[in-house]
Coordinates of C-alpha atoms and ligand atoms in Angstrom, one line a residue:
X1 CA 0.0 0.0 0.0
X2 CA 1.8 3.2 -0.8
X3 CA 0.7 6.6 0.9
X4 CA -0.1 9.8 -1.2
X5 CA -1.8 12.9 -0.2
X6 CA -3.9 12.7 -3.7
X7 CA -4.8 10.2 -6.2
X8 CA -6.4 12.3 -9.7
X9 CA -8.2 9.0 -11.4
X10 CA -7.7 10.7 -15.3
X11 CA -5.0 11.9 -17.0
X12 CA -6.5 14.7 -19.0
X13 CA -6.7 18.1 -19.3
X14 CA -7.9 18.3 -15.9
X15 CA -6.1 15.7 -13.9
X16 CA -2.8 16.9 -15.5
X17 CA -3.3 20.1 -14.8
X18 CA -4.5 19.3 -10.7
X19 CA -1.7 16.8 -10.3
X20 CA 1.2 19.4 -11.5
X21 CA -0.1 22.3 -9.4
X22 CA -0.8 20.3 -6.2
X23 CA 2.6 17.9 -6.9
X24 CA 4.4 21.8 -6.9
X25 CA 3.0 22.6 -3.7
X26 CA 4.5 19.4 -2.3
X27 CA 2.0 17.5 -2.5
X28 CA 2.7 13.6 -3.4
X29 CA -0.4 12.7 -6.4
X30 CA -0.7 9.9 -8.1
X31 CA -2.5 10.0 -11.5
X32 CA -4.1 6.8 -12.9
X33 CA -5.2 7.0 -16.5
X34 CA -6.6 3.9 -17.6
X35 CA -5.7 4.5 -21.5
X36 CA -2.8 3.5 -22.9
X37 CA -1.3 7.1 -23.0
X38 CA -1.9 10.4 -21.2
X39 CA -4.1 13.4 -23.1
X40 CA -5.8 12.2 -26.0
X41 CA -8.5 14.2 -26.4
X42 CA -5.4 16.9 -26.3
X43 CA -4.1 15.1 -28.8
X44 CA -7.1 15.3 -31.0
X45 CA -8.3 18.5 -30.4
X46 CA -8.5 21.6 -32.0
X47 CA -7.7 19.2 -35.5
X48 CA -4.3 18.5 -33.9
X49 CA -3.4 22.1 -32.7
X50 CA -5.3 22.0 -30.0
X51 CA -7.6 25.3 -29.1
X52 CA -6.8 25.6 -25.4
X53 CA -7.7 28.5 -24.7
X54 CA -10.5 31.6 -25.5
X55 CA -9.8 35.3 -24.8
X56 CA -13.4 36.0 -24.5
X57 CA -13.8 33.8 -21.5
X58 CA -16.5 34.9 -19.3
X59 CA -18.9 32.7 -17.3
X60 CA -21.7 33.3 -19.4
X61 CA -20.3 31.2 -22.4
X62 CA -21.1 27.9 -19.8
X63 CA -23.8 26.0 -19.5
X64 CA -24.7 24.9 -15.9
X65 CA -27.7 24.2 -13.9
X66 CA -26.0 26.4 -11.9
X67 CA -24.2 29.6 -14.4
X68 CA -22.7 30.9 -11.2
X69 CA -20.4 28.1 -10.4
X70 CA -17.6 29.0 -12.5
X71 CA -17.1 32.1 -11.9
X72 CA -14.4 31.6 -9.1
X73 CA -12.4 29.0 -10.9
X74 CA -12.2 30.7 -13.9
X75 CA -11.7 34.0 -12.1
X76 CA -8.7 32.6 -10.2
X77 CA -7.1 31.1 -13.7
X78 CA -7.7 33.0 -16.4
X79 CA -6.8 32.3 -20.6
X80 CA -3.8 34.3 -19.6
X81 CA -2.5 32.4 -17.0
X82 CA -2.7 29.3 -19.2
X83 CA -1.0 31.6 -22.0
X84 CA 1.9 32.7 -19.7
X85 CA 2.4 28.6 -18.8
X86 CA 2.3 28.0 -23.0
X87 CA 4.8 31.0 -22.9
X88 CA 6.7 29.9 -20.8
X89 CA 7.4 26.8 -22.6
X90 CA 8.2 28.1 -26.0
X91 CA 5.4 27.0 -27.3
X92 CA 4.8 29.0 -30.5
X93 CA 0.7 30.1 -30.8
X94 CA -1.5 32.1 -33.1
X95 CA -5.1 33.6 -32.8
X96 CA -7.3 32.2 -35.5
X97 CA -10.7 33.5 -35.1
X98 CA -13.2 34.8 -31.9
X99 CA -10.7 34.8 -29.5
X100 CA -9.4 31.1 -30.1
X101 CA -6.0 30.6 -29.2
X102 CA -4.4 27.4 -31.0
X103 CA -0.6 26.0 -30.8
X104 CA 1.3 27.3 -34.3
X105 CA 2.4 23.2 -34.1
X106 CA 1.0 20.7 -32.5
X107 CA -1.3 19.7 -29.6
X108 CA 1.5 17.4 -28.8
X109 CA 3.5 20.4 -27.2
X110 CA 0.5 20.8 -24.8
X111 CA 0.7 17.3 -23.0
X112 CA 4.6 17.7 -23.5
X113 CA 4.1 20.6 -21.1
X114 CA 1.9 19.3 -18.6
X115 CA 3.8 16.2 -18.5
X116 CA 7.0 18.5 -17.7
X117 CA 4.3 20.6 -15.1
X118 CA 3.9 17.3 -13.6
X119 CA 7.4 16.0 -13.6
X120 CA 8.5 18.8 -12.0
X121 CA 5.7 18.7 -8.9
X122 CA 7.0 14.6 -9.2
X123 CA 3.8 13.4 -9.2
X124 CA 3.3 9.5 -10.3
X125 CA 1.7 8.9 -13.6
X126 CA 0.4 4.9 -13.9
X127 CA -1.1 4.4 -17.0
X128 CA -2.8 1.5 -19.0
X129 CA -5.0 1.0 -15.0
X130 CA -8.2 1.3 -14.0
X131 CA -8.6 2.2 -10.3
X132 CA -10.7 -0.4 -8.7
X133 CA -12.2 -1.9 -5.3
X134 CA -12.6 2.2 -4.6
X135 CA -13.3 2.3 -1.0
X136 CA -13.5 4.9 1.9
X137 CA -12.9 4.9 5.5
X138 CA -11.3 6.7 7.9
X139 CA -11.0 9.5 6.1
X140 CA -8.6 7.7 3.9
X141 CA -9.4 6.4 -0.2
X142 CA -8.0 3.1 -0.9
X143 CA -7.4 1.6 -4.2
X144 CA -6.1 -1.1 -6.3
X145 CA -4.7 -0.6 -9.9
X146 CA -2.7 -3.0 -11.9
X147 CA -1.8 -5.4 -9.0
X148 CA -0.7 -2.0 -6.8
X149 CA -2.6 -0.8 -3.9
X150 CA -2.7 3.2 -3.0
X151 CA -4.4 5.4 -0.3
X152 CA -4.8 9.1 -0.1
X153 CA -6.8 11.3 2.0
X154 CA -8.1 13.0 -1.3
X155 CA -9.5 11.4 -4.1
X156 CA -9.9 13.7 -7.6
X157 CA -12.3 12.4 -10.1
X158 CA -11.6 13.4 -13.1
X159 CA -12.4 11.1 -15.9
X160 CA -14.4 13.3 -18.3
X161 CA -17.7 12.5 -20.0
X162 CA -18.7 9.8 -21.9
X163 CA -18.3 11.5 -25.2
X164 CA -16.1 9.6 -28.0
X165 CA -16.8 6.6 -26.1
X166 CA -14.1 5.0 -28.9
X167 CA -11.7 7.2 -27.8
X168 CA -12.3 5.4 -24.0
X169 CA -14.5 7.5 -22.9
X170 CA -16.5 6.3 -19.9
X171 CA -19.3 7.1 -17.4
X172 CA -17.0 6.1 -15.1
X173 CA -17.4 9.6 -13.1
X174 CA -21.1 9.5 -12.6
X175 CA -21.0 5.5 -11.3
X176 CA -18.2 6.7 -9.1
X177 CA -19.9 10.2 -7.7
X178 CA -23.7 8.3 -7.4
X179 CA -21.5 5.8 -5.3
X180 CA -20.7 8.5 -3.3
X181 CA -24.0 10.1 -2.7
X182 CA -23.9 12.6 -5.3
X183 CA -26.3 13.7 -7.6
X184 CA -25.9 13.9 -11.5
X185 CA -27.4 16.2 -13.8
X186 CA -28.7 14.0 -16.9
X187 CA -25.4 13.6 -19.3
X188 CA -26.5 14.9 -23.0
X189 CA -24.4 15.4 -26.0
X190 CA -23.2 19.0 -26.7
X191 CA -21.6 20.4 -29.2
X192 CA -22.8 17.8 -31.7
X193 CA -24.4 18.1 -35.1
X194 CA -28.0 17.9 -35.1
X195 CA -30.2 15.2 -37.5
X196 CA -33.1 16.0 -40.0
X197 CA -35.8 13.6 -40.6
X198 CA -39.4 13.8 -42.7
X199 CA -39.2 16.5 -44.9
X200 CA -36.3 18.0 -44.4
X201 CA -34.3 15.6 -45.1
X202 CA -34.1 16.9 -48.7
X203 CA -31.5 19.4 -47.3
X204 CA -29.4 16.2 -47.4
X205 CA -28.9 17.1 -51.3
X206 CA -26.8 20.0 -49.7
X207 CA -24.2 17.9 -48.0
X208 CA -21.2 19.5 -48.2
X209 CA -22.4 22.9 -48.5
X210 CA -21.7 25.7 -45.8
X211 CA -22.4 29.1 -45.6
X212 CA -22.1 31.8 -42.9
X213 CA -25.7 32.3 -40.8
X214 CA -27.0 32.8 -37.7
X215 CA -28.3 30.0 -35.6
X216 CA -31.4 30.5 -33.2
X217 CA -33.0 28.3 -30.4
X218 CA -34.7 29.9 -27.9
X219 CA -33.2 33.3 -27.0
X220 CA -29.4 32.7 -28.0
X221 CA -27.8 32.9 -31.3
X222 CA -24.9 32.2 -32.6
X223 CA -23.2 33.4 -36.0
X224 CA -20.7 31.4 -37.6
X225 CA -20.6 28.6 -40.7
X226 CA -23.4 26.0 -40.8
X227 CA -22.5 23.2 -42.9
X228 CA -25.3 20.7 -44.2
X229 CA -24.3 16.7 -43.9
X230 CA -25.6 13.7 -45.2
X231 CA -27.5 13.6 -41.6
X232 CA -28.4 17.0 -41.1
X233 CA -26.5 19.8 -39.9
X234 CA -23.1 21.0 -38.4
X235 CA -20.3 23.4 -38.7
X236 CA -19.5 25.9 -35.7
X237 CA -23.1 27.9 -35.5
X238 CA -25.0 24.4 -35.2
X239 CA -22.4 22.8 -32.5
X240 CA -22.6 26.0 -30.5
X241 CA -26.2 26.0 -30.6
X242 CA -27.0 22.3 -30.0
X243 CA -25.6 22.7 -26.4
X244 CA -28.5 25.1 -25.9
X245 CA -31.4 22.9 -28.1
X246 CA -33.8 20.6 -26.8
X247 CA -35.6 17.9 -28.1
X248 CA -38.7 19.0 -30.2
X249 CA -37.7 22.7 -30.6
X250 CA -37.2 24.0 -33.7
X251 CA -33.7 25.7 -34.7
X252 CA -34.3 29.1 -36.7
X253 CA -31.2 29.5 -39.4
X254 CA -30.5 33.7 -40.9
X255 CA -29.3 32.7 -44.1
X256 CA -28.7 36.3 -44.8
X257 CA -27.5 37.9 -41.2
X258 CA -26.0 41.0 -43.3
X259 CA -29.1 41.8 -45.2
X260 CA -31.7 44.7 -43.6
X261 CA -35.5 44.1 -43.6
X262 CA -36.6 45.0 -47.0
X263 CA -34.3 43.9 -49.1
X264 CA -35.7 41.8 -51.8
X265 CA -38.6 44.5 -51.8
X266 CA -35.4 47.1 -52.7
X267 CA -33.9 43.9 -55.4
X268 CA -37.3 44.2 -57.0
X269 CA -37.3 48.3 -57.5
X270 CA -33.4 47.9 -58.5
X271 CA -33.1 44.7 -60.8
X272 CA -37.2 43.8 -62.0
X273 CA -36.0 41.1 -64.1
X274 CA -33.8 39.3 -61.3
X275 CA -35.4 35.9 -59.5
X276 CA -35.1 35.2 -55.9
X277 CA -32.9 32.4 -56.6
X278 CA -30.5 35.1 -58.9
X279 CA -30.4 37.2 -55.9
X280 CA -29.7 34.6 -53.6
X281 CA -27.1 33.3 -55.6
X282 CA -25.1 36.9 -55.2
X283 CA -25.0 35.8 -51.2
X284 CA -25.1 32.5 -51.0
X285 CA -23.4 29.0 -52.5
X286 CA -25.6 28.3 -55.9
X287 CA -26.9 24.7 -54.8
X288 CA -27.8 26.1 -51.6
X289 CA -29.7 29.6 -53.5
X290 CA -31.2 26.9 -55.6
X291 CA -32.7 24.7 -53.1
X292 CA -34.0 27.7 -50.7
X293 CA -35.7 29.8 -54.0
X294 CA -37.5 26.3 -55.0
X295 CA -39.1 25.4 -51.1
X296 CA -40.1 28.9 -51.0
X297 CA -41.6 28.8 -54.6
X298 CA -40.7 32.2 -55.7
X299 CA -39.3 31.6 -59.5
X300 CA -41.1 34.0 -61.4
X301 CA -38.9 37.8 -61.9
X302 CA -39.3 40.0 -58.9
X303 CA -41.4 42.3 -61.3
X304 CA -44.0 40.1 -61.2
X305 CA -43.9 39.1 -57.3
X306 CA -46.2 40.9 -55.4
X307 CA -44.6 43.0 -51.9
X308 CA -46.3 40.7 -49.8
X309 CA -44.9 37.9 -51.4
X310 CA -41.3 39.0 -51.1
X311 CA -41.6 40.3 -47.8
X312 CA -42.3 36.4 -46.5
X313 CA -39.7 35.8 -48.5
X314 CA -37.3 38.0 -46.6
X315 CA -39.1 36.8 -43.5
X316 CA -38.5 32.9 -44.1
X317 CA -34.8 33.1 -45.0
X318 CA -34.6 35.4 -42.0
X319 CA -35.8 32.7 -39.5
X320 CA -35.7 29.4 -41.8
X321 CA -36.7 26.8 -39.2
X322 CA -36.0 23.4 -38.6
X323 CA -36.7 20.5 -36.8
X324 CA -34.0 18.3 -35.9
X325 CA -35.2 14.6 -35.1
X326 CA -32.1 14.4 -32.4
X327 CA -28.2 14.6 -32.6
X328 CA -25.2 12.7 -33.5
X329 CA -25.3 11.6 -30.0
X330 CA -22.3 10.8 -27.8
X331 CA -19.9 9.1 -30.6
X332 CA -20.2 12.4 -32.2
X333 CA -20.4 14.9 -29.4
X334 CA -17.1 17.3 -28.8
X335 CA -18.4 17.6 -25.3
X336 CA -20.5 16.3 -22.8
X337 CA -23.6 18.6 -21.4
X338 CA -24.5 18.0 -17.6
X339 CA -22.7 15.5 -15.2
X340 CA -21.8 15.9 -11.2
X341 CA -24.5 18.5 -10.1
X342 CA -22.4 21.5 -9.0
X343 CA -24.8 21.8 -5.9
X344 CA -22.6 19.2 -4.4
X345 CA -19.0 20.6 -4.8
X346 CA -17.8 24.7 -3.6
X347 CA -17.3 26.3 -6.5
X348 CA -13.7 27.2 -4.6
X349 CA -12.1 23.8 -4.2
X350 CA -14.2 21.9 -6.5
X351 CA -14.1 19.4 -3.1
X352 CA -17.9 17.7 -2.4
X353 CA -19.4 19.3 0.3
X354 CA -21.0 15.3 2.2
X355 CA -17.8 13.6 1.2
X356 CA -14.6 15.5 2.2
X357 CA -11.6 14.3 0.4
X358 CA -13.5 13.9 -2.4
X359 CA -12.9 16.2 -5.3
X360 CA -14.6 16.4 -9.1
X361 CA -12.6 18.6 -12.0
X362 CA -13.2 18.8 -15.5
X363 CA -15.8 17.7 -18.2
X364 CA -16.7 15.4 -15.1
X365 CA -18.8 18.5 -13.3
X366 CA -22.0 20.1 -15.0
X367 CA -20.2 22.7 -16.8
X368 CA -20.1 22.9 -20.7
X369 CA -18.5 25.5 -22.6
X370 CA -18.8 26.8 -26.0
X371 CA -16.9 26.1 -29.0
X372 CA -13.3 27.3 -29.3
X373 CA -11.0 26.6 -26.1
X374 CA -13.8 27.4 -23.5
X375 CA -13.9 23.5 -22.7
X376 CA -10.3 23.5 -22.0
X377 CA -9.7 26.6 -19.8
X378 CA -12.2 25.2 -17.7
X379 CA -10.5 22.0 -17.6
X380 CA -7.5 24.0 -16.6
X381 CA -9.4 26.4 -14.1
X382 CA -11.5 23.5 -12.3
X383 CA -7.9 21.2 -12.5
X384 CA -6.1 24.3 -10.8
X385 CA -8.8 24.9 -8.1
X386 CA -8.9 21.5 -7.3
X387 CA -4.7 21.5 -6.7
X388 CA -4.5 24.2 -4.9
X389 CA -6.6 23.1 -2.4
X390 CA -5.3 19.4 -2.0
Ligands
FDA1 P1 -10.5 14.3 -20.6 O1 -11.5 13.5 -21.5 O2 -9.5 15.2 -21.3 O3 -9.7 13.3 -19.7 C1 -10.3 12.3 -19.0 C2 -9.3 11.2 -18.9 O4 -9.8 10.2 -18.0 C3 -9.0 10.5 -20.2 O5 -7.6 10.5 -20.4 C4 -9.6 9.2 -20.1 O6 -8.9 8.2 -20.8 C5 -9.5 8.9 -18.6 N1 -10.4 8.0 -18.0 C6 -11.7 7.8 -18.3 N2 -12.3 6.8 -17.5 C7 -11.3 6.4 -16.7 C8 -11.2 5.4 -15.7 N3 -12.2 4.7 -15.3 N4 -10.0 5.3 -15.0 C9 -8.9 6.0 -15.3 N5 -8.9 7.0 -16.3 C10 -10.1 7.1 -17.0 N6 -12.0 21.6 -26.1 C11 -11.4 22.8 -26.3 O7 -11.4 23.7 -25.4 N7 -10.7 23.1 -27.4 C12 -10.6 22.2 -28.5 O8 -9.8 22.4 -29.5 C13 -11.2 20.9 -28.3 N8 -11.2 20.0 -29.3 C14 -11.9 18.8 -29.1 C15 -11.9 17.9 -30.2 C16 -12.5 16.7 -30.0 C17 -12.6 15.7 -31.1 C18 -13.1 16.3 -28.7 C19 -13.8 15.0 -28.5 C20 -13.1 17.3 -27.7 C21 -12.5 18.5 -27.9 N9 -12.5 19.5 -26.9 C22 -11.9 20.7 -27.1 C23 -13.1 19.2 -25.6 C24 -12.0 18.8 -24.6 O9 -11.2 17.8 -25.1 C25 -12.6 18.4 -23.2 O10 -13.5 19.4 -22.7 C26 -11.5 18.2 -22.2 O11 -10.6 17.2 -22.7 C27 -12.0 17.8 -20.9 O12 -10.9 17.6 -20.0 P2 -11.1 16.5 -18.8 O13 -9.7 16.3 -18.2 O14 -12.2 16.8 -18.0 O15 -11.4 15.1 -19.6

């Protein structure tokens, strides 16, 4: 049986992050990351340059149950705190679009880094284990993993969510924190692309197309590309919004987020012998003007169009809406929506408030952020927290 002050079940972006910070404070962590190798989903991400961070981070780009909970964590460390740490290292970066910050060469340099982070607070890294017979008494967390025991005084789950199960992805989090009297808000995939069925699925002759819009469910909206897929659709504006969908609500899609009220009533004073699909075609890809100008079923020259007419027009690629039948689900899903309740952990130490010793980090907790390095500052944040306190 060998004695540590921590064991961080996970090696990802959070657990890495927790076990450096509280290794550097002289604390002695062991990490147990049951894949072959530390930081996949780093290694995936951000199409191999991983997106780690977002310099509009502000707690209103997470979901919770509770939108409050962040706000400490992600208070205390901040996109430039990871940036100084990236800095620090050398590691060459570059801001591509809406504040995302990506490495200039590959996500690779971000495990590197942690890995050094973690070497350097000596922390233990088994991988290619599961933890298991989990138990708790006196205060103490006792384990086995690959033939080894281990006990700690603090335990740190932080296994993720269960999306890219293929990747090794597991539920393992939620079994672990219901076993400890937790309560879990219903997992959903977020960020995911969203299915069409019935009718619409004659947007699947689109696949492939993408165009820039504005995507609508409920009261947010999000403008960036929506691509159309043999499924449905994705691209940035749908995965952002499918976080905030629900089953049976429509999505409304602005095909034309640039153009003012009125404006094929103006195209009909200005060019009489245009068609809606001619005009359309000015903005938008052709096989996508095409498809749009036939389902509304304006073909005749604007001349001949009554206002009226065009004004639904105007009003219907304004607000197109449709009806996804569900998502891409879990295998698909960049992210994980829901997971251990925050109600149960301070927002300060990420620590459970009926089990002390007992810490949750990361995609793990029932926080989701948007698109574009939001998912990992808050893996850094919670992972930070979480070792500062151990
Ligand atoms: P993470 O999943 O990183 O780590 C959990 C670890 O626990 C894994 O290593 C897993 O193998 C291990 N584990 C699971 N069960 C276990 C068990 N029973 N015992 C031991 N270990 C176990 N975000 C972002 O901000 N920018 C981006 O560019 C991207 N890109 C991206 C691409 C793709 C394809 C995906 C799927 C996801 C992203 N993300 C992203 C999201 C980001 O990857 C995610 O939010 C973080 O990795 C979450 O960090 P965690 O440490 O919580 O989980």
């Amino acid at each position: 049986m060998t004695d540590y002050d921590a064991i961080v079940l996970g090696g990802g972006a959070a657990g890495l992050m927790c076990a450096a910070v509280a290794g550097q404070r002289g604390r002695r962590v062991l990490v147990i990351e049951h894949a072959d190798r530390v930081g996949k989903k780093i290694l995936i991400s951000g199409g191999g340059r991983c997106n780690f961070t977002n310099l509009g981070v502000a707690p209103d780009r997470y979901l919770s149950a509770n939108p409050h909970f962040a706000k400490s964590a992600l208070g205390r460390y901040t996109a430039q705190d990871f940036l100084a740490l990236v800095e620090r290292y050398g590691i060459a970066w570059h801001e591509k679009t809406l504040g995302q910050l990506f490495c200039d060469g590959s996500s690779r340099q971000i495990v590197d880094m942690l890995l050094a982070e973690c070497a350097q607070g000596g922390a233990d890294i088994a991988v290619g284990h599961s933890a298991r017979e989990i138990e708790h008494a006196d205060g103490r967390f006792r384990l086995s993993f690959g033939g080894r025991q281990a006990q700690a005084p603090a335990l740190v789950i932080a296994t993720g969510g269960p999306s890219i199960p293929k990747m090794g992805a597991t539920d393992f989090a939620y079994d672990l924190a219901r076993r400890f009297g937790l309560k879990v808000i219903e997992p959903r995939p977020a960020l995911v692309p969203l299915t069409l069925g019935g009718d619409e699925t004659l947007f699947r002759s689109l696949s492939g197309v993408s165009a820039e819009v504005v995507a609508r469910a409920g009261r947010t909206a999000f403008r960036e590309a929506a691509l159309f897929t043999h499924r449905g659709l994705s691209g940035p504006a749908i995965l952002q919004i499918s976080s905030y969908w629900r089953h049976g609500e429509p999505v409304a899609i602005d095909f034309l987020p640039d153009r003012a009220t009125g404006w094929l009533r103006a195209a009909k004073r200005e060019h009489p012998r245009a068609t809606l699909r001619s005009q359309l075609a000015v903005m938008l890809p052709d096989r996508l003007a095409d498809v749009l100008a036939e389902r509304i079923g304006l073909t005749r020259e604007l001349a001949n169009c009554p206002d009226a007419q065009l004004q639904g027009a105007e009003q219907r690629l304004a607000g197109w809406p449709f009806h996804p039948n569900g998502t891409e689900g879990f295998a698909k899903a960049e992210v994980t929506a829901g997971g251990i309740s925050t109600a149960e952990l301070s927002s300060q130490t990420m620590e459970a408030r009926k089990v002390p010793g007992l810490y949750a980090i990361g995609e793990a907790v029932d926080v989701t952020g948007w698109l574009g390095g939001y998912n990992f500052q808050w893996a850094w944040a919670s992972g930070w927290a979480a070792g500062m306190a151990l």
